[in-house]
Each structure stands twice: as C-alpha cells, then as structure tokens.
Amino acid sequence: MTAVAPDDDGQNSPFPDNDRLMAAAMRVFAPLASEMAERRDAQKQRPYVEFYQVPLSVRKNAAEELARELGLETIEEQAREEGREIYHALGGAVNDWEDAIYQGDGMWLTDDGDWVQR
C-alpha cells in the first residue's frame, strides 16, 4: 500500500501509475503466493493486494524483478551506489589491492561499490 500512498509517511514518492504497479505486482508475485486477497485501504479506498506465504527465499528476487519491470533502481543497484559513496567518503584506496579499502574481518570495499571478502 505504501508504494501507492503519498501520505503514508511523507518521505517516499508513490509510484505514479497505480494500474501499472498493480499489474506488474500481480505478474511477479501471484505465481509465487499460496493465496492472495484484494483489499481497499479503509481511509481512501485505494486498492491493494496482499500475497500470502511467498517463500522468503524468493522474495528478494521477486522484488528485484518487479523493480526492473517498473524501471526502478533495484536494491542491488542502490547498495552498490551506497558502497561507491562510502568508498569516496573514505578518500579512495590506500593499499595495493585493486583500489579497494580494507574494512575489517576480511571485507574490502572496491571503487565500484562492491563488497569483497578476501
């Protein structure tokens, strides 16, 4: 519901096309759910769908597929961008391993925002 409700928290923009969002969510999540229920928000009667028993192991992939289908930045892309911001905030690499910064516990942050364990 938050994806289509601009007044839910005031911080996130709603997806501009509710019909497109609902159709994409149905294509992606409906085959994965054991059941679903169409509902309406009590205050403004906005439609939404609840999907039940979508296995945790497939939720992330389904969310990524939905983001790609809607032309949105995926979680993976957001994480990589945050990694790049951290890398540059730390002043870039200070070692000889492929321009990566050692973060501790065997984890390195590369200049393209990837976290690598060595």
XYZ file of N, CA, C and O in Angstrom:
472
model
N 0.821 -1.193 0.000
C 0.000 0.000 0.000
C 0.861 1.250 0.000
O 0.520 2.224 -0.659
N 1.981 1.238 0.694
C 2.834 2.428 0.764
C 3.311 2.867 -0.609
O 3.482 4.047 -0.862
N 3.497 1.915 -1.514
C 4.002 2.244 -2.844
C 3.059 3.145 -3.626
O 3.485 3.825 -4.546
N 1.798 3.174 -3.260
C 0.842 3.997 -3.995
C 0.234 5.103 -3.144
O -0.608 5.840 -3.604
N 0.657 5.229 -1.893
C 0.019 6.180 -0.983
C 0.981 7.299 -0.593
O 1.835 7.116 0.253
N 0.864 8.478 -1.209
C 1.803 9.555 -0.937
C 1.735 10.092 0.478
O 2.695 10.668 0.970
N 0.626 9.901 1.180
C 0.506 10.455 2.519
C 0.834 9.450 3.609
O 0.637 9.724 4.778
N 1.379 8.265 3.274
C 1.684 7.283 4.307
C 2.751 7.769 5.274
O 2.605 7.672 6.459
N 3.874 8.271 4.741
C 4.914 8.766 5.653
C 5.508 10.101 5.213
O 6.309 10.675 5.914
N 5.146 10.586 4.043
C 5.626 11.877 3.598
C 7.060 11.893 3.108
O 7.540 12.914 2.652
N 7.778 10.784 3.200
C 9.178 10.759 2.794
C 9.387 10.097 1.439
O 10.342 10.398 0.749
N 8.529 9.177 1.058
C 8.697 8.435 -0.181
C 7.643 8.857 -1.194
O 6.491 9.077 -0.851
N 8.070 8.947 -2.446
C 7.129 9.282 -3.500
C 6.384 8.029 -3.929
O 6.978 6.961 -4.032
N 5.106 8.153 -4.213
C 4.365 6.985 -4.685
C 4.738 6.687 -6.130
O 5.195 7.566 -6.862
N 4.546 5.454 -6.548
C 4.734 5.124 -7.955
C 3.627 5.838 -8.720
O 2.459 5.789 -8.320
N 3.939 6.524 -9.800
C 2.954 7.402 -10.446
C 1.805 6.702 -11.165
O 0.793 7.323 -11.437
N 1.927 5.420 -11.482
C 0.894 4.725 -12.249
C 0.414 3.504 -11.468
O 0.988 2.422 -11.557
N -0.658 3.682 -10.708
C -1.173 2.619 -9.844
C -1.559 1.373 -10.639
O -1.299 0.253 -10.214
N -2.186 1.557 -11.791
C -2.602 0.405 -12.593
C -1.389 -0.401 -13.060
O -1.399 -1.640 -13.013
N -0.348 0.277 -13.507
C 0.874 -0.410 -13.954
C 1.542 -1.140 -12.792
O 1.999 -2.273 -12.928
N 1.590 -0.494 -11.638
C 2.180 -1.106 -10.458
C 1.421 -2.368 -10.056
O 2.019 -3.413 -9.815
N 0.101 -2.279 -9.995
C -0.705 -3.432 -9.600
C -0.546 -4.578 -10.598
O -0.400 -5.732 -10.214
N -0.554 -4.272 -11.902
C -0.415 -5.312 -12.923
C 0.949 -5.993 -12.822
O 1.049 -7.227 -12.902
N 1.999 -5.206 -12.626
C 3.347 -5.771 -12.507
C 3.465 -6.627 -11.244
O 4.047 -7.713 -11.281
N 2.914 -6.161 -10.137
C 2.966 -6.929 -8.892
C 2.218 -8.254 -9.045
O 2.681 -9.292 -8.562
N 1.105 -8.229 -9.741
C 0.352 -9.467 -9.963
C 1.155 -10.442 -10.816
O 1.202 -11.627 -10.520
N 1.808 -9.946 -11.881
C 2.609 -10.825 -12.741
C 3.764 -11.451 -11.973
O 4.078 -12.616 -12.154
N 4.401 -10.672 -11.107
C 5.590 -11.154 -10.410
C 5.236 -12.006 -9.190
O 5.784 -13.094 -9.009
N 4.342 -11.525 -8.336
C 4.102 -12.188 -7.055
C 3.003 -13.250 -7.067
O 3.072 -14.212 -6.318
N 1.975 -13.091 -7.877
C 0.858 -14.041 -7.846
C 1.292 -15.493 -8.072
O 0.824 -16.373 -7.356
N 2.197 -15.784 -9.024
C 2.606 -17.186 -9.205
C 3.389 -17.754 -8.011
O 3.511 -18.966 -7.870
N 3.914 -16.883 -7.155
C 4.739 -17.318 -6.032
C 3.949 -17.504 -4.737
O 4.410 -18.162 -3.819
N 2.768 -16.919 -4.665
C 1.987 -16.923 -3.421
C 1.053 -18.129 -3.365
O 0.562 -18.607 -4.375
N 0.814 -18.590 -2.144
C -0.144 -19.683 -1.977
C -1.571 -19.163 -2.103
O -2.474 -19.891 -2.485
N -1.774 -17.894 -1.759
C -3.084 -17.261 -1.906
C -2.888 -15.754 -1.871
O -1.834 -15.252 -1.500
N -3.917 -15.032 -2.284
C -3.855 -13.578 -2.253
C -5.250 -13.040 -2.012
O -6.244 -13.743 -2.194
N -5.300 -11.788 -1.572
C -6.587 -11.160 -1.308
C -6.535 -9.713 -1.772
O -5.578 -8.997 -1.477
N -7.542 -9.302 -2.523
C -7.651 -7.910 -2.925
C -8.323 -7.142 -1.798
O -9.286 -7.604 -1.202
N -7.778 -6.000 -1.504
C -8.292 -5.194 -0.387
C -8.389 -3.728 -0.817
O -7.869 -3.340 -1.842
N -9.010 -2.946 0.041
C -9.051 -1.492 -0.150
C -8.686 -0.836 1.163
O -9.118 -1.259 2.220
N -7.887 0.184 1.056
C -7.467 0.985 2.202
C -8.732 1.584 2.845
O -9.605 2.098 2.159
N -8.841 1.481 4.152
C -10.050 1.911 4.864
C -10.321 3.408 4.723
O -11.473 3.820 4.621
N -9.266 4.235 4.711
C -9.480 5.682 4.686
C -9.811 6.215 3.294
O -10.736 6.979 3.125
N -9.013 5.831 2.302
C -9.190 6.428 0.975
C -9.663 5.439 -0.075
O -9.738 5.766 -1.241
N -9.922 4.204 0.341
C -10.422 3.168 -0.556
C -9.488 2.892 -1.741
O -9.932 2.538 -2.825
N -8.177 3.047 -1.503
C -7.193 2.718 -2.531
C -7.050 1.204 -2.594
O -6.974 0.540 -1.561
N -7.004 0.635 -3.806
C -6.872 -0.822 -3.914
C -5.451 -1.284 -3.619
O -4.483 -0.572 -3.887
N -5.331 -2.471 -3.058
C -4.038 -3.130 -2.905
C -4.279 -4.623 -2.801
O -5.414 -5.072 -2.643
N -3.222 -5.390 -2.964
C -3.323 -6.847 -2.916
C -2.361 -7.361 -1.868
O -1.220 -6.910 -1.794
N -2.817 -8.289 -1.042
C -1.948 -8.972 -0.083
C -1.655 -10.361 -0.634
O -2.577 -11.077 -1.030
N -0.364 -10.703 -0.670
C 0.051 -12.032 -1.097
C 0.468 -12.792 0.147
O 1.188 -12.265 0.985
N 0.023 -14.037 0.268
C 0.317 -14.836 1.447
C 1.279 -15.961 1.121
O 1.201 -16.571 0.059
N 2.126 -16.249 2.079
C 3.051 -17.377 2.037
C 3.946 -17.376 0.807
O 4.146 -18.400 0.161
N 4.503 -16.194 0.482
C 5.548 -16.132 -0.539
C 6.825 -16.546 0.175
O 7.220 -15.903 1.152
N 7.471 -17.615 -0.267
C 8.671 -18.091 0.437
C 9.745 -17.004 0.540
O 10.009 -16.287 -0.429
N 10.318 -16.892 1.715
C 11.351 -15.890 1.953
C 12.491 -16.009 0.953
O 13.039 -15.011 0.502
N 12.814 -17.226 0.561
C 13.927 -17.454 -0.344
C 13.713 -16.832 -1.724
O 14.669 -16.609 -2.444
N 12.473 -16.531 -2.086
C 12.223 -15.956 -3.412
C 11.775 -14.492 -3.366
O 11.663 -13.851 -4.403
N 11.541 -13.945 -2.187
C 11.050 -12.558 -2.087
C 12.011 -11.539 -2.674
O 11.598 -10.637 -3.396
N 13.291 -11.662 -2.351
C 14.255 -10.674 -2.842
C 14.315 -10.698 -4.361
O 14.275 -9.649 -5.001
N 14.405 -11.888 -4.944
C 14.456 -11.975 -6.400
C 13.186 -11.420 -7.031
O 13.242 -10.757 -8.070
N 12.045 -11.680 -6.429
C 10.785 -11.164 -6.960
C 10.745 -9.642 -6.868
O 10.310 -8.965 -7.804
N 11.212 -9.089 -5.763
C 11.245 -7.633 -5.605
C 12.183 -6.997 -6.628
O 11.872 -5.949 -7.199
N 13.320 -7.640 -6.875
C 14.264 -7.134 -7.886
C 13.621 -7.191 -9.276
O 13.755 -6.262 -10.064
N 12.916 -8.280 -9.577
C 12.243 -8.413 -10.868
C 11.176 -7.333 -11.038
O 11.035 -6.728 -12.098
N 10.425 -7.074 -9.970
C 9.394 -6.045 -10.009
C 10.022 -4.673 -10.256
O 9.540 -3.902 -11.090
N 11.109 -4.364 -9.567
C 11.785 -3.079 -9.758
C 12.256 -2.928 -11.205
O 12.069 -1.871 -11.818
N 12.876 -3.972 -11.747
C 13.343 -3.903 -13.141
C 12.167 -3.712 -14.101
O 12.238 -2.904 -15.031
N 11.069 -4.433 -13.867
C 9.909 -4.328 -14.746
C 9.321 -2.916 -14.738
O 8.830 -2.435 -15.747
N 9.397 -2.255 -13.594
C 8.853 -0.899 -13.465
C 9.875 0.184 -13.799
O 9.567 1.374 -13.722
N 11.100 -0.221 -14.136
C 12.132 0.754 -14.473
C 12.697 1.476 -13.265
O 13.203 2.594 -13.382
N 12.623 0.834 -12.090
C 13.139 1.435 -10.861
C 14.530 0.895 -10.547
O 14.898 -0.185 -11.003
N 15.249 1.623 -9.743
C 16.553 1.160 -9.294
C 16.356 -0.045 -8.373
O 15.511 -0.017 -7.481
N 17.132 -1.098 -8.601
C 16.999 -2.300 -7.780
C 17.744 -2.116 -6.460
O 18.564 -1.213 -6.303
N 17.480 -3.009 -5.519
C 18.167 -2.984 -4.228
C 19.667 -3.149 -4.439
O 20.478 -2.471 -3.809
N 20.041 -4.032 -5.358
C 21.454 -4.259 -5.646
C 22.111 -2.982 -6.176
O 23.211 -2.633 -5.768
N 21.425 -2.269 -7.066
C 21.960 -1.013 -7.600
C 22.074 0.045 -6.505
O 23.049 0.795 -6.449
N 21.083 0.103 -5.617
C 21.132 1.060 -4.513
C 22.300 0.758 -3.591
O 23.008 1.660 -3.150
N 22.507 -0.532 -3.295
C 23.604 -0.932 -2.406
C 24.955 -0.595 -3.035
O 25.864 -0.122 -2.344
N 25.093 -0.833 -4.320
C 26.349 -0.520 -4.998
C 26.616 0.990 -4.977
O 27.732 1.430 -4.743
N 25.573 1.789 -5.196
C 25.730 3.247 -5.155
C 26.145 3.702 -3.749
O 27.021 4.545 -3.597
N 25.546 3.120 -2.726
C 25.940 3.450 -1.355
C 27.391 3.052 -1.100
O 28.133 3.781 -0.443
N 27.799 1.902 -1.627
C 29.188 1.461 -1.496
C 30.148 2.439 -2.157
O 31.201 2.768 -1.604
N 29.781 2.935 -3.342
C 30.633 3.929 -4.030
C 30.733 5.203 -3.201
O 31.808 5.803 -3.094
N 29.601 5.626 -2.617
C 29.614 6.835 -1.788
C 30.515 6.654 -0.571
O 31.273 7.570 -0.207
N 30.447 5.493 0.068
C 31.309 5.218 1.224
C 32.772 5.209 0.802
O 33.625 5.804 1.454
N 33.055 4.544 -0.315
C 34.430 4.461 -0.829
C 35.010 5.869 -1.023
O 36.105 6.172 -0.573
N 34.240 6.740 -1.683
C 34.730 8.101 -1.945
C 34.783 8.943 -0.664
O 35.691 9.769 -0.514
N 33.866 8.713 0.259
C 33.899 9.445 1.525
C 35.142 9.083 2.342
O 35.671 9.912 3.081
N 35.609 7.854 2.160
C 36.813 7.409 2.864
C 38.095 7.835 2.145
O 39.192 7.532 2.599
N 37.944 8.521 1.041
C 39.104 9.060 0.353
C 39.755 8.122 -0.647
O 40.887 8.354 -1.074
N 39.088 7.065 -1.040
C 39.664 6.149 -2.025
C 40.615 5.164 -1.379
O 40.809 5.137 -0.177
N 41.203 4.348 -2.214
C 42.055 3.256 -1.733
C 43.365 3.766 -1.161
O 43.929 4.739 -1.617
N 43.826 3.063 -0.148
C 45.106 3.383 0.485
C 45.979 2.129 0.539
O 46.790 1.977 1.428
N 45.778 1.212 -0.407
C 46.526 -0.040 -0.446
C 46.785 -0.433 -1.890
O 46.418 0.282 -2.805
N 47.351 -1.563 -2.093
C 47.712 -2.005 -3.436
C 46.772 -3.052 -4.018
O 47.048 -3.609 -5.067
N 45.676 -3.373 -3.349
C 44.801 -4.422 -3.858
C 43.658 -3.839 -4.674
O 42.602 -3.481 -4.173
N 43.849 -3.689 -5.980
C 42.817 -3.274 -6.923
C 41.991 -2.074 -6.454
O 40.774 -2.051 -6.600
N 42.619 -1.099 -5.900
C 41.924 0.114 -5.458
C 40.789 -0.156 -4.474
O 39.745 0.477 -4.515
N 40.986 -1.110 -3.590
C 39.979 -1.435 -2.584
C 40.426 -0.942 -1.210
O 41.611 -0.777 -0.958
N 39.448 -0.696 -0.345
C 39.723 -0.247 1.019
C 39.357 -1.381 1.971
O 38.236 -1.884 1.941
N 40.277 -1.748 2.823
C 40.021 -2.805 3.794
C 39.117 -2.268 4.889
O 39.360 -1.220 5.476
N 38.025 -3.002 5.180
C 37.036 -2.562 6.166
C 37.103 -3.349 7.465
O 36.536 -2.929 8.462
N 37.768 -4.492 7.454
C 37.855 -5.323 8.652
C 37.205 -6.678 8.419
O 36.392 -6.846 7.512
N 37.585 -7.648 9.228
C 37.041 -9.006 9.143
C 37.112 -9.584 7.733
O 36.226 -10.309 7.292
N 38.167 -9.240 7.005
C 38.373 -9.789 5.668
C 37.558 -9.137 4.570
O 37.565 -9.596 3.432
N 36.821 -8.057 4.871
C 35.974 -7.404 3.871
C 36.661 -6.180 3.280
O 37.225 -5.360 4.003
N 36.606 -6.081 1.964
C 37.177 -4.970 1.219
C 36.061 -4.270 0.454
O 35.130 -4.903 -0.035
N 36.170 -2.942 0.324
C 35.222 -2.147 -0.456
C 35.948 -1.653 -1.698
O 36.967 -0.975 -1.593
N 35.431 -2.008 -2.878
C 36.087 -1.615 -4.125
C 35.582 -0.258 -4.600
O 34.540 0.229 -4.139
N 36.296 0.327 -5.550
C 35.925 1.643 -6.050
C 34.591 1.651 -6.792
O 33.965 2.694 -6.940
N 34.092 0.497 -7.239
C 32.783 0.457 -7.890
C 31.655 0.128 -6.927
O 30.525 -0.117 -7.322
N 31.945 0.099 -5.616
C 30.911 -0.070 -4.600
C 30.634 -1.495 -4.196
O 29.708 -1.754 -3.431
N 31.417 -2.448 -4.683
C 31.219 -3.848 -4.309
C 31.959 -4.170 -3.015
O 33.043 -3.651 -2.761
N 31.362 -5.057 -2.220
C 31.994 -5.572 -1.012
C 32.547 -6.944 -1.355
O 31.833 -7.792 -1.874
N 33.831 -7.152 -1.088
C 34.515 -8.395 -1.451
C 35.183 -8.978 -0.215
O 35.837 -8.249 0.534
N 35.009 -10.277 -0.013
C 35.679 -10.928 1.110
C 36.960 -11.590 0.589
O 36.957 -12.282 -0.401
N 38.066 -11.347 1.292
C 39.362 -11.935 0.909
C 39.981 -12.538 2.121
O 39.866 -12.091 3.188
